[in-house]
Amino acid sequence: MTRIFSGVKPTGHLTLGNYLGAVRQWAEVDQHRADALFSVVDLHALTVDHDPGRVRRLSKQAATLLLASGLDPEACTVFVQSHVDEHARLSYLLECVATDGEMRRMIQYKEKSARERERGGSVRLSLLTYPVLMAADILAYGADEVPVGDDQTQHVELSRDLAVRFNQRYGRTFVVPRATPPAVAARVMDLQDPASKMGKSHDSGAGIVYLLDEPDVVRKKILRAVTDSGTEVEYDREAKPGVSNLLEILAACAGGNPEGLSGVYESYGALKRATAEAVVELLAPLQKRHKELVADPAYVEEVLRRGAERAREMAKPTVDAAYRAIGLLPPT
Ligand code: TRP
């Protein structure tokens, strides 16, 4: 059976972009067609300035939201990365396979480290080695497929390179994974800046709908979304990025396709109102389920405990094999 691995980083509250762009497909499609693991990758949240309490809260919240979004612990494995030591163990071995030049060429590293230096800050070494830890996440489980957005495909390519290199040098140990862009996902852009992705770590929250935003907050953000010059509702990503983003969100929430929906609305205002209601309706059951799960913390803890146990069982044989293959003396 195909094995799938993907992760969410607890660096901010999960957004509508995370849900429509990834998590919904994990819940509706991936967990049913494959042997799937979904991880709250908390070690990755330590690569930039962080507040320990906040990371802890966001990790718990992300795990709870994954379950509220429909990930079913009977169908897939949901766990927190730091609960499974194999990630860090394997990451070190892969650091001995990767080169520093390879790391410095990573686009995300170049962008994030430049931004940090501009602000006069220092760059954590883990920001540079982050893609190696990500490769360890994937290779430890022998994942065939890694459903990620296009900002992560370079990291998955690196995972492939490291798997192939390790196998060539030390004998066949790892499955060579590939990135699989989600088939049905919507590309949700920031409501205030439709040229950039609706990401959870964006500076201001005005253009971002969070999964736990109250209905009135959702409405307000969508009604205040920037639109484009002119008055006609048209789906044209280049000429009308704001309107097209709303059409895309509406289609993803209510069904239909953005082009088809563009003929239905007479004005930008009408489109915004319809989109706001569609998002509120989409989020209602998820928020209800989240509330129930928050009221039952023992259940969530048990799911994560069992998830980590299952993940550990899957990862340990592969990571142990890598230790042997690379030349480390087995303990007696
Ligand atoms: N780097 C990913 C992101 O920023 C998160 C991630 C970490 C991940 N490890 C992973 C995704 C392994 C897929 C597979 O979104």
XYZ file of C-alpha atoms and ligand atoms in Angstrom:
347
model
C 0.000 0.000 0.000
C 1.179 3.503 -0.769
C 2.553 5.307 2.242
C 1.981 9.021 2.684
C 3.618 11.445 5.094
C 2.864 15.097 5.602
C 3.169 17.618 8.378
C 1.998 20.948 9.723
C 4.349 23.265 11.519
C 2.937 24.795 14.723
C 4.214 28.316 14.106
C 0.797 29.968 13.928
C -2.911 29.251 14.048
C -4.132 27.062 11.192
C -5.789 28.977 8.398
C -8.422 28.495 5.745
C -5.482 28.232 3.348
C -4.053 25.256 5.274
C -7.443 23.597 5.278
C -8.494 24.126 1.653
C -4.949 23.726 0.353
C -3.988 20.583 2.224
C -5.779 19.258 5.293
C -9.145 18.751 3.627
C -7.577 16.526 0.991
C -5.761 14.538 3.689
C -9.094 13.923 5.411
C -11.329 13.363 2.403
C -8.975 11.471 0.116
C -5.520 10.564 1.366
C -6.308 8.804 4.633
C -8.702 6.476 2.800
C -6.520 5.552 -0.141
C -3.170 5.034 1.560
C -1.321 4.217 4.728
C -1.026 7.818 5.866
C 0.828 9.635 8.645
C 0.144 13.253 9.554
C 2.402 14.928 12.036
C 2.464 18.156 13.979
C 6.106 18.867 13.263
C 6.975 20.807 16.385
C 10.765 20.455 16.086
C 10.496 22.556 12.937
C 8.882 25.364 14.942
C 12.144 25.879 16.847
C 14.143 27.055 13.823
C 13.092 30.686 14.304
C 12.555 32.870 17.363
C 9.953 31.104 19.431
C 8.093 31.241 22.695
C 8.038 27.826 24.429
C 4.529 28.181 25.828
C 3.169 29.298 22.483
C 4.717 26.384 20.597
C 3.230 23.996 23.151
C -0.239 25.556 22.823
C -0.113 25.705 19.049
C 1.009 22.079 18.839
C -1.935 20.923 20.933
C -4.264 23.141 18.940
C -2.959 21.941 15.569
C -3.368 18.304 16.594
C -6.900 18.994 17.815
C -7.764 20.827 14.600
C -6.446 17.984 12.456
C -8.855 15.665 14.246
C -11.659 18.224 14.028
C -11.004 18.450 10.282
C -11.811 14.786 9.916
C -8.520 12.939 10.253
C -9.656 9.657 11.728
C -7.218 7.953 14.106
C -8.650 4.613 12.975
C -7.770 5.386 9.359
C -4.439 7.195 9.674
C -1.695 8.000 12.173
C -1.784 11.428 13.800
C 1.127 12.286 16.065
C 3.503 14.925 17.348
C 6.977 14.770 15.801
C 8.951 15.302 19.016
C 7.223 12.298 20.620
C 9.123 10.044 18.237
C 12.904 10.155 18.710
C 13.598 8.557 15.332
C 13.255 11.898 13.522
C 16.163 13.488 15.363
C 18.206 10.281 15.254
C 17.896 9.980 11.509
C 18.368 13.685 10.915
C 21.930 13.499 12.213
C 22.818 10.651 9.870
C 21.399 12.574 6.939
C 23.494 15.593 7.931
C 26.422 13.308 7.229
C 25.096 12.691 3.724
C 23.981 16.215 2.784
C 26.440 18.980 1.922
C 26.483 22.513 3.236
C 26.330 23.902 -0.314
C 23.155 21.953 -0.934
C 21.599 23.444 2.194
C 22.576 27.008 1.358
C 20.917 26.695 -2.038
C 17.466 26.092 -0.541
C 15.205 28.960 -1.598
C 13.292 29.094 1.662
C 16.522 29.277 3.644
C 17.871 32.052 1.438
C 14.694 34.085 1.807
C 14.140 33.559 5.512
C 17.765 34.052 6.518
C 18.028 37.234 4.410
C 14.908 38.624 6.061
C 16.255 37.786 9.497
C 19.631 39.390 8.802
C 17.939 42.512 7.452
C 16.211 42.881 10.789
C 19.604 42.601 12.445
C 18.792 39.241 13.972
C 20.815 36.071 13.986
C 19.950 32.928 12.068
C 19.651 29.661 13.939
C 21.774 26.844 12.585
C 18.622 24.692 12.607
C 17.090 26.963 9.952
C 19.888 25.852 7.644
C 19.548 22.169 8.530
C 15.737 22.201 8.587
C 15.370 20.451 5.199
C 17.495 17.570 6.481
C 15.142 17.090 9.422
C 12.267 17.220 6.954
C 13.983 14.538 4.872
C 14.309 12.453 8.039
C 10.559 12.889 8.701
C 9.830 11.448 5.294
C 12.527 8.788 4.929
C 12.075 7.305 8.413
C 8.643 6.057 7.357
C 9.491 4.932 3.859
C 6.895 7.348 2.524
C 6.232 7.079 -1.219
C 4.218 10.255 -1.480
C 4.490 13.605 0.243
C 1.490 15.855 -0.364
C 2.843 19.411 -0.083
C 2.343 22.783 -1.697
C 4.837 24.053 -4.251
C 6.799 26.018 -1.630
C 7.931 22.646 -0.245
C 8.752 20.730 -3.420
C 12.408 21.747 -3.308
C 12.677 20.192 0.156
C 11.102 16.972 -1.062
C 13.546 16.947 -3.990
C 16.354 17.168 -1.460
C 14.852 14.216 0.421
C 14.936 12.237 -2.827
C 18.567 13.169 -3.453
C 19.577 12.179 0.074
C 17.719 8.863 -0.160
C 19.369 7.990 -3.465
C 22.824 9.043 -2.253
C 22.531 7.109 1.003
C 21.306 4.001 -0.844
C 24.177 4.216 -3.321
C 26.847 4.659 -0.675
C 25.638 2.374 2.075
C 23.200 -0.037 0.499
C 19.525 0.165 -0.178
C 17.867 1.532 2.974
C 15.331 4.185 2.004
C 12.318 4.441 -0.257
C 12.777 7.353 -2.667
C 9.774 9.646 -2.075
C 8.087 12.099 -4.380
C 6.106 15.286 -3.843
C 2.476 15.054 -4.840
C 0.761 18.414 -5.261
C -2.781 18.047 -3.911
C -5.152 17.253 -6.780
C -8.280 19.084 -5.728
C -6.861 21.744 -3.448
C -7.558 25.406 -3.784
C -4.758 27.922 -3.806
C -5.960 30.422 -1.241
C -4.304 33.821 -1.235
C -4.152 36.514 1.453
C -7.343 38.612 1.377
C -5.370 41.839 1.808
C -2.552 40.844 -0.524
C -3.822 38.401 -3.145
C -0.332 38.083 -4.647
C 0.884 36.083 -1.648
C -0.291 32.855 -0.110
C -2.605 32.887 2.915
C 0.090 31.681 5.300
C -0.140 31.282 9.042
C 2.982 33.282 9.807
C 2.010 36.379 7.794
C 2.489 39.670 9.625
C -1.034 40.986 9.961
C -4.106 38.832 10.492
C -6.515 41.013 8.484
C -6.128 39.038 5.270
C -6.087 35.630 6.905
C -9.086 33.576 7.929
C -8.165 31.305 10.819
C -10.041 28.058 11.278
C -11.106 29.142 14.741
C -12.241 32.667 13.797
C -15.768 33.454 15.005
C -18.386 33.778 12.215
C -18.523 37.559 12.565
C -14.756 37.839 12.309
C -14.806 35.666 9.175
C -17.506 37.869 7.642
C -15.653 41.053 8.456
C -12.377 39.827 6.965
C -13.997 38.646 3.756
C -16.169 41.745 3.324
C -13.007 43.846 3.687
C -10.991 41.795 1.200
C -9.223 43.933 -1.379
C -10.809 43.713 -4.807
C -9.684 44.945 -8.169
C -10.466 47.941 -10.329
C -13.599 47.680 -12.450
C -16.904 46.247 -11.307
C -17.332 43.054 -13.281
C -16.948 39.725 -11.474
C -14.446 37.842 -13.637
C -12.106 34.932 -12.972
C -8.726 36.157 -14.140
C -5.807 35.516 -11.777
C -3.602 38.069 -13.545
C -5.976 40.961 -14.095
C -8.263 40.412 -11.112
C -6.340 38.617 -8.379
C -8.585 39.748 -5.512
C -11.866 38.774 -7.134
C -10.377 35.526 -8.462
C -9.238 34.581 -4.970
C -12.773 35.080 -3.634
C -14.185 32.988 -6.501
C -11.672 30.268 -5.758
C -12.541 30.238 -2.052
C -16.258 30.225 -2.821
C -15.892 27.342 -5.268
C -13.814 25.348 -2.796
C -16.371 25.847 -0.019
C -19.664 25.612 -1.865
C -18.799 23.486 -4.900
C -18.673 24.489 -8.531
C -15.736 26.067 -10.282
C -14.474 29.643 -10.165
C -15.115 30.362 -13.862
C -18.679 29.097 -13.669
C -19.402 31.060 -10.508
C -18.108 34.295 -11.976
C -21.282 34.651 -14.071
C -23.548 34.318 -11.063
C -22.692 37.511 -9.167
C -23.654 41.007 -10.249
C -21.245 42.889 -8.023
C -18.136 42.502 -5.902
C -20.339 43.048 -2.849
C -22.639 40.164 -3.716
C -19.649 37.890 -4.326
C -18.141 38.826 -0.970
C -21.366 38.185 0.908
C -21.792 34.783 -0.726
C -18.167 33.853 -0.048
C -18.402 34.915 3.583
C -21.485 32.785 4.162
C -19.942 29.794 2.390
C -16.817 29.967 4.571
C -18.859 30.377 7.762
C -20.905 27.336 6.785
C -17.824 25.271 5.953
C -16.156 26.084 9.263
C -19.203 25.559 11.500
C -19.007 21.747 11.846
C -15.229 21.865 12.192
C -15.451 24.442 14.978
C -18.178 22.446 16.707
C -16.024 19.307 16.628
C -13.030 21.307 17.865
C -15.044 22.519 20.843
C -16.051 18.956 21.702
C -12.458 17.773 21.489
C -11.209 20.620 23.676
C -13.765 19.529 26.266
C -12.262 16.021 26.192
C -8.500 16.488 26.483
C -7.962 12.911 27.647
C -9.251 11.648 24.302
C -6.887 13.844 22.283
C -3.971 12.846 24.498
C -4.768 9.183 24.019
C -4.966 9.601 20.231
C -1.551 11.295 20.226
C -0.055 8.695 22.526
C -1.229 5.837 20.323
C -0.233 7.738 17.197
C 3.311 8.234 18.477
C 3.534 4.595 19.453
C 2.458 3.455 16.003
C 4.782 5.950 14.312
C 7.719 4.788 16.431
C 7.076 1.165 15.499
C 7.068 2.085 11.830
C 10.173 4.275 11.924
C 12.481 2.363 14.241
C 13.416 -0.574 11.967
C 14.355 1.777 9.108
C 16.348 4.137 11.305
C 18.120 1.222 13.008
C 18.977 -0.191 9.582
C 20.431 3.187 8.580
C 22.594 3.224 11.738
C 23.997 -0.183 10.841
C 24.450 0.624 7.163
C 26.388 3.842 7.772
C 28.920 2.073 10.020
C 27.796 2.575 13.593
C 28.551 -0.293 15.910
C 25.378 -2.038 17.079
C 24.925 -1.941 20.863
C 25.240 -5.287 22.580
N 8.280 22.102 5.941
C 6.858 21.894 5.932
C 6.159 23.255 5.911
O 6.757 24.246 6.233
C 6.397 21.104 7.114
C 7.017 19.742 7.140
C 7.992 19.314 7.980
C 6.707 18.655 6.301
N 8.311 18.027 7.737
C 7.546 17.577 6.713
C 5.819 18.475 5.236
C 7.534 16.347 6.059
C 5.800 17.237 4.597
C 6.643 16.186 5.004
O 5.012 23.298 5.596
